[in-house]
Short mmCIF file of the C-alpha atoms (twelve columns), coordinates in Angstrom:
data_MODEL
# 
_entry.id   MODEL 
# 
loop_
_atom_site.group_PDB 
_atom_site.id 
_atom_site.type_symbol 
_atom_site.label_atom_id 
_atom_site.label_alt_id 
_atom_site.label_comp_id 
_atom_site.label_asym_id 
_atom_site.label_seq_id 
_atom_site.Cartn_x 
_atom_site.Cartn_y 
_atom_site.Cartn_z 
_atom_site.pdbx_PDB_model_num 
ATOM 1   C CA . MET A 1   0.000   0.000  0.000   1 
ATOM 2   C CA . ILE A 2   1.405   3.384  -1.013  1 
ATOM 3   C CA . SER A 3   1.896   5.898  1.785   1 
ATOM 4   C CA . ARG A 4   0.028   9.200  1.841   1 
ATOM 5   C CA . GLU A 5   3.316   11.067 1.344   1 
ATOM 6   C CA . ASP A 6   4.318   8.924  -1.655  1 
ATOM 7   C CA . ARG A 7   0.834   9.317  -3.145  1 
ATOM 8   C CA . ARG A 8   1.077   13.116 -2.852  1 
ATOM 9   C CA . GLU A 9   4.569   13.074 -4.432  1 
ATOM 10  C CA . ALA A 10  3.260   10.938 -7.308  1 
ATOM 11  C CA . GLU A 11  0.339   13.318 -7.863  1 
ATOM 12  C CA . ASP A 12  2.733   16.286 -7.937  1 
ATOM 13  C CA . GLN A 13  5.072   14.614 -10.441 1 
ATOM 14  C CA . ILE A 14  2.165   13.601 -12.666 1 
ATOM 15  C CA . ALA A 15  0.712   17.123 -12.607 1 
ATOM 16  C CA . ARG A 16  4.145   18.420 -13.595 1 
ATOM 17  C CA . LEU A 17  4.175   16.083 -16.631 1 
ATOM 18  C CA . ILE A 18  0.749   17.304 -17.730 1 
ATOM 19  C CA . TYR A 19  1.745   20.960 -17.348 1 
ATOM 20  C CA . THR A 20  5.140   20.405 -18.997 1 
ATOM 21  C CA . TYR A 21  3.388   19.116 -22.106 1 
ATOM 22  C CA . CYS A 22  1.343   22.326 -22.293 1 
ATOM 23  C CA . HIS A 23  4.375   24.573 -21.796 1 
ATOM 24  C CA . ARG A 24  6.366   22.777 -24.471 1 
ATOM 25  C CA . LEU A 25  3.483   22.832 -26.922 1 
ATOM 26  C CA . ASP A 26  2.753   26.531 -26.354 1 
ATOM 27  C CA . GLY A 27  6.462   27.301 -26.752 1 
ATOM 28  C CA . ALA A 28  6.481   25.537 -30.160 1 
ATOM 29  C CA . ASP A 29  8.765   22.823 -28.761 1 
ATOM 30  C CA . LEU A 30  6.866   20.134 -30.616 1 
ATOM 31  C CA . GLU A 31  9.723   17.651 -30.304 1 
ATOM 32  C CA . GLY A 32  9.907   18.238 -26.564 1 
ATOM 33  C CA . ALA A 33  6.147   17.773 -26.219 1 
ATOM 34  C CA . ALA A 34  6.250   14.566 -28.269 1 
ATOM 35  C CA . SER A 35  9.198   13.253 -26.241 1 
ATOM 36  C CA . LEU A 36  6.900   12.957 -23.221 1 
ATOM 37  C CA . PHE A 37  5.128   10.200 -25.172 1 
ATOM 38  C CA . GLU A 38  8.303   8.277  -26.058 1 
ATOM 39  C CA . ASN A 39  6.743   4.957  -25.050 1 
ATOM 40  C CA . ALA A 40  3.096   5.932  -24.906 1 
ATOM 41  C CA . ARG A 41  -0.087  6.002  -26.936 1 
ATOM 42  C CA . TRP A 42  -1.588  9.399  -27.799 1 
ATOM 43  C CA . GLN A 43  -5.102  9.539  -29.236 1 
ATOM 44  C CA . LEU A 44  -6.412  12.827 -30.582 1 
ATOM 45  C CA . SER A 45  -9.498  11.284 -32.194 1 
ATOM 46  C CA . PRO A 46  -10.675 7.837  -33.279 1 
ATOM 47  C CA . GLU A 47  -8.840  8.456  -36.570 1 
ATOM 48  C CA . VAL A 48  -5.609  9.833  -35.060 1 
ATOM 49  C CA . VAL A 49  -3.850  7.360  -32.765 1 
ATOM 50  C CA . CYS A 50  -0.086  7.598  -32.344 1 
ATOM 51  C CA . HIS A 51  2.387   5.285  -30.644 1 
ATOM 52  C CA . GLY A 52  5.691   6.713  -29.489 1 
ATOM 53  C CA . LYS A 53  7.528   9.977  -29.968 1 
ATOM 54  C CA . ALA A 54  8.019   9.838  -33.756 1 
ATOM 55  C CA . GLU A 55  4.345   9.297  -34.570 1 
ATOM 56  C CA . HIS A 56  3.263   11.899 -32.033 1 
ATOM 57  C CA . LEU A 57  5.716   14.452 -33.451 1 
ATOM 58  C CA . ALA A 58  4.470   13.819 -36.994 1 
ATOM 59  C CA . ALA A 59  0.869   14.265 -35.811 1 
ATOM 60  C CA . LEU A 60  1.818   17.639 -34.313 1 
ATOM 61  C CA . GLU A 61  4.035   18.932 -37.128 1 
ATOM 62  C CA . GLU A 62  1.698   18.092 -40.002 1 
ATOM 63  C CA . PRO A 63  -1.298  20.275 -39.079 1 
ATOM 64  C CA . ILE A 64  -0.016  22.896 -36.622 1 
ATOM 65  C CA . ILE A 65  0.927   26.400 -37.767 1 
ATOM 66  C CA . VAL A 66  4.090   27.661 -36.042 1 
ATOM 67  C CA . TYR A 67  4.786   31.393 -35.783 1 
ATOM 68  C CA . GLY A 68  8.556   31.617 -35.345 1 
ATOM 69  C CA . ASP A 69  9.114   30.259 -31.851 1 
ATOM 70  C CA . LYS A 70  5.482   30.079 -30.738 1 
ATOM 71  C CA . LEU A 71  2.022   28.861 -31.614 1 
ATOM 72  C CA . GLY A 72  0.265   31.826 -30.050 1 
ATOM 73  C CA . THR A 73  -1.577  29.382 -27.811 1 
ATOM 74  C CA . ARG A 74  -2.041  28.842 -24.104 1 
ATOM 75  C CA . HIS A 75  -3.250  25.394 -23.095 1 
ATOM 76  C CA . MET A 76  -4.957  25.761 -19.719 1 
ATOM 77  C CA . VAL A 77  -5.476  22.565 -17.732 1 
ATOM 78  C CA . ALA A 78  -7.962  22.563 -14.855 1 
ATOM 79  C CA . ASN A 79  -9.893  20.273 -12.527 1 
ATOM 80  C CA . LEU A 80  -7.080  17.716 -12.494 1 
ATOM 81  C CA . ILE A 81  -7.989  14.521 -10.661 1 
ATOM 82  C CA . THR A 82  -5.281  11.874 -10.274 1 
ATOM 83  C CA . ASP A 83  -5.775  8.401  -8.854  1 
ATOM 84  C CA . VAL A 84  -2.587  6.539  -7.961  1 
ATOM 85  C CA . ALA A 85  -2.927  2.754  -7.709  1 
ATOM 86  C CA . ASP A 86  -2.454  1.244  -4.269  1 
ATOM 87  C CA . ASP A 87  0.818   -0.366 -5.379  1 
ATOM 88  C CA . GLY A 88  2.140   3.097  -6.335  1 
ATOM 89  C CA . LEU A 89  3.253   1.940  -9.792  1 
ATOM 90  C CA . THR A 90  0.470   3.200  -12.059 1 
ATOM 91  C CA . ALA A 91  -1.932  6.116  -12.113 1 
ATOM 92  C CA . HIS A 92  -4.864  7.545  -14.033 1 
ATOM 93  C CA . SER A 93  -5.841  11.198 -14.365 1 
ATOM 94  C CA . MET A 94  -8.609  13.263 -15.871 1 
ATOM 95  C CA . SER A 95  -8.551  16.994 -16.531 1 
ATOM 96  C CA . TYR A 96  -10.187 19.707 -18.588 1 
ATOM 97  C CA . VAL A 97  -8.242  21.642 -21.210 1 
ATOM 98  C CA . ILE A 98  -9.061  24.916 -22.917 1 
ATOM 99  C CA . SER A 99  -6.739  26.316 -25.566 1 
ATOM 100 C CA . PHE A 100 -6.659  30.034 -26.239 1 
ATOM 101 C CA . GLN A 101 -4.873  31.629 -29.173 1 
ATOM 102 C CA . VAL A 102 -3.818  35.126 -30.138 1 
ATOM 103 C CA . VAL A 103 -1.615  36.001 -33.123 1 
ATOM 104 C CA . GLU A 104 -1.260  39.106 -35.255 1 
ATOM 105 C CA . GLY A 105 -4.587  39.790 -36.944 1 
ATOM 106 C CA . PHE A 106 -6.400  37.226 -34.775 1 
ATOM 107 C CA . PRO A 107 -7.734  38.429 -31.417 1 
ATOM 108 C CA . LEU A 108 -7.488  36.391 -28.236 1 
ATOM 109 C CA . GLN A 109 -10.135 33.685 -28.167 1 
ATOM 110 C CA . PRO A 110 -10.734 30.089 -27.115 1 
ATOM 111 C CA . ILE A 111 -10.083 27.698 -29.993 1 
ATOM 112 C CA . PHE A 112 -10.541 24.325 -28.286 1 
ATOM 113 C CA . GLN A 113 -12.110 22.777 -25.234 1 
ATOM 114 C CA . GLY A 114 -11.931 19.187 -24.143 1 
ATOM 115 C CA . ARG A 115 -10.743 16.638 -21.641 1 
ATOM 116 C CA . TYR A 116 -7.504  14.752 -21.185 1 
ATOM 117 C CA . GLU A 117 -7.667  11.189 -19.931 1 
ATOM 118 C CA . ASP A 118 -4.140  10.059 -19.085 1 
ATOM 119 C CA . THR A 119 -2.431  6.978  -17.715 1 
ATOM 120 C CA . PHE A 120 1.026   6.811  -16.188 1 
ATOM 121 C CA . ALA A 121 3.570   4.323  -14.911 1 
ATOM 122 C CA . LEU A 122 6.469   4.603  -12.497 1 
ATOM 123 C CA . THR A 123 9.700   3.192  -13.930 1 
ATOM 124 C CA . ASP A 124 13.021  3.419  -12.106 1 
ATOM 125 C CA . GLY A 125 11.611  6.102  -9.820  1 
ATOM 126 C CA . THR A 126 10.309  8.333  -12.627 1 
ATOM 127 C CA . TRP A 127 6.701   8.823  -13.691 1 
ATOM 128 C CA . HIS A 128 5.929   8.837  -17.426 1 
ATOM 129 C CA . PHE A 129 2.898   8.841  -19.689 1 
ATOM 130 C CA . THR A 130 1.620   5.491  -20.924 1 
ATOM 131 C CA . SER A 131 -1.380  6.976  -22.740 1 
ATOM 132 C CA . ARG A 132 -3.379  10.103 -23.408 1 
ATOM 133 C CA . THR A 133 -6.833  10.242 -24.935 1 
ATOM 134 C CA . VAL A 134 -8.057  13.685 -25.940 1 
ATOM 135 C CA . HIS A 135 -11.824 14.067 -25.830 1 
ATOM 136 C CA . ALA A 136 -12.834 17.123 -27.870 1 
ATOM 137 C CA . ASP A 137 -15.940 18.840 -26.538 1 
ATOM 138 C CA . GLY A 138 -15.882 21.830 -28.866 1 
ATOM 139 C CA . ALA A 139 -13.739 24.000 -31.083 1 
ATOM 140 C CA . GLY A 140 -13.651 27.614 -32.098 1 
ATOM 141 C CA . ASP A 141 -11.898 29.237 -35.049 1 
ATOM 142 C CA . MET A 142 -8.863  26.988 -35.659 1 
ATOM 143 C CA . SER A 143 -7.869  28.723 -38.915 1 
ATOM 144 C CA . HIS A 144 -4.753  30.249 -37.347 1 
ATOM 145 C CA . HIS A 145 -3.758  27.047 -35.557 1 
ATOM 146 C CA . HIS A 146 -4.358  24.173 -38.004 1 
ATOM 147 C CA . LYS A 147 -3.251  24.313 -41.630 1 
ATOM 148 C CA . SER A 148 -6.382  22.509 -42.824 1 
ATOM 149 C CA . ALA A 149 -8.929  24.517 -40.822 1 
# 
């Protein structure tokens, strides 16, 4: 049985992974964002399922418009709930995500809302993603974010 202190530490490390993904993505570090899914499944939709860093990176690079060193986005994660298994080796989390974007000629506005459903594993003392499923609940004007919008 995992101790309360170890459970809290796991929750903190997992939250940091989730937030790190957002920071890397917003900073146009697509490779860094994809690297968090080195050995994980990432599902954006039923049609877009990636396994590992290379597939995830390709799924990001193909549609996303990059403006120099930024995307003009802010991915805001809220209502994070993390459940760590009693053995302390796996975890599951759910959270809400809203993406805002502002670029020249495009005023600040929400462009996406949805939920992240993530799973994690502890390997050699380090937490890592094992999967992420993105559940899209709605989208705004994505014309300045996705090439095909």
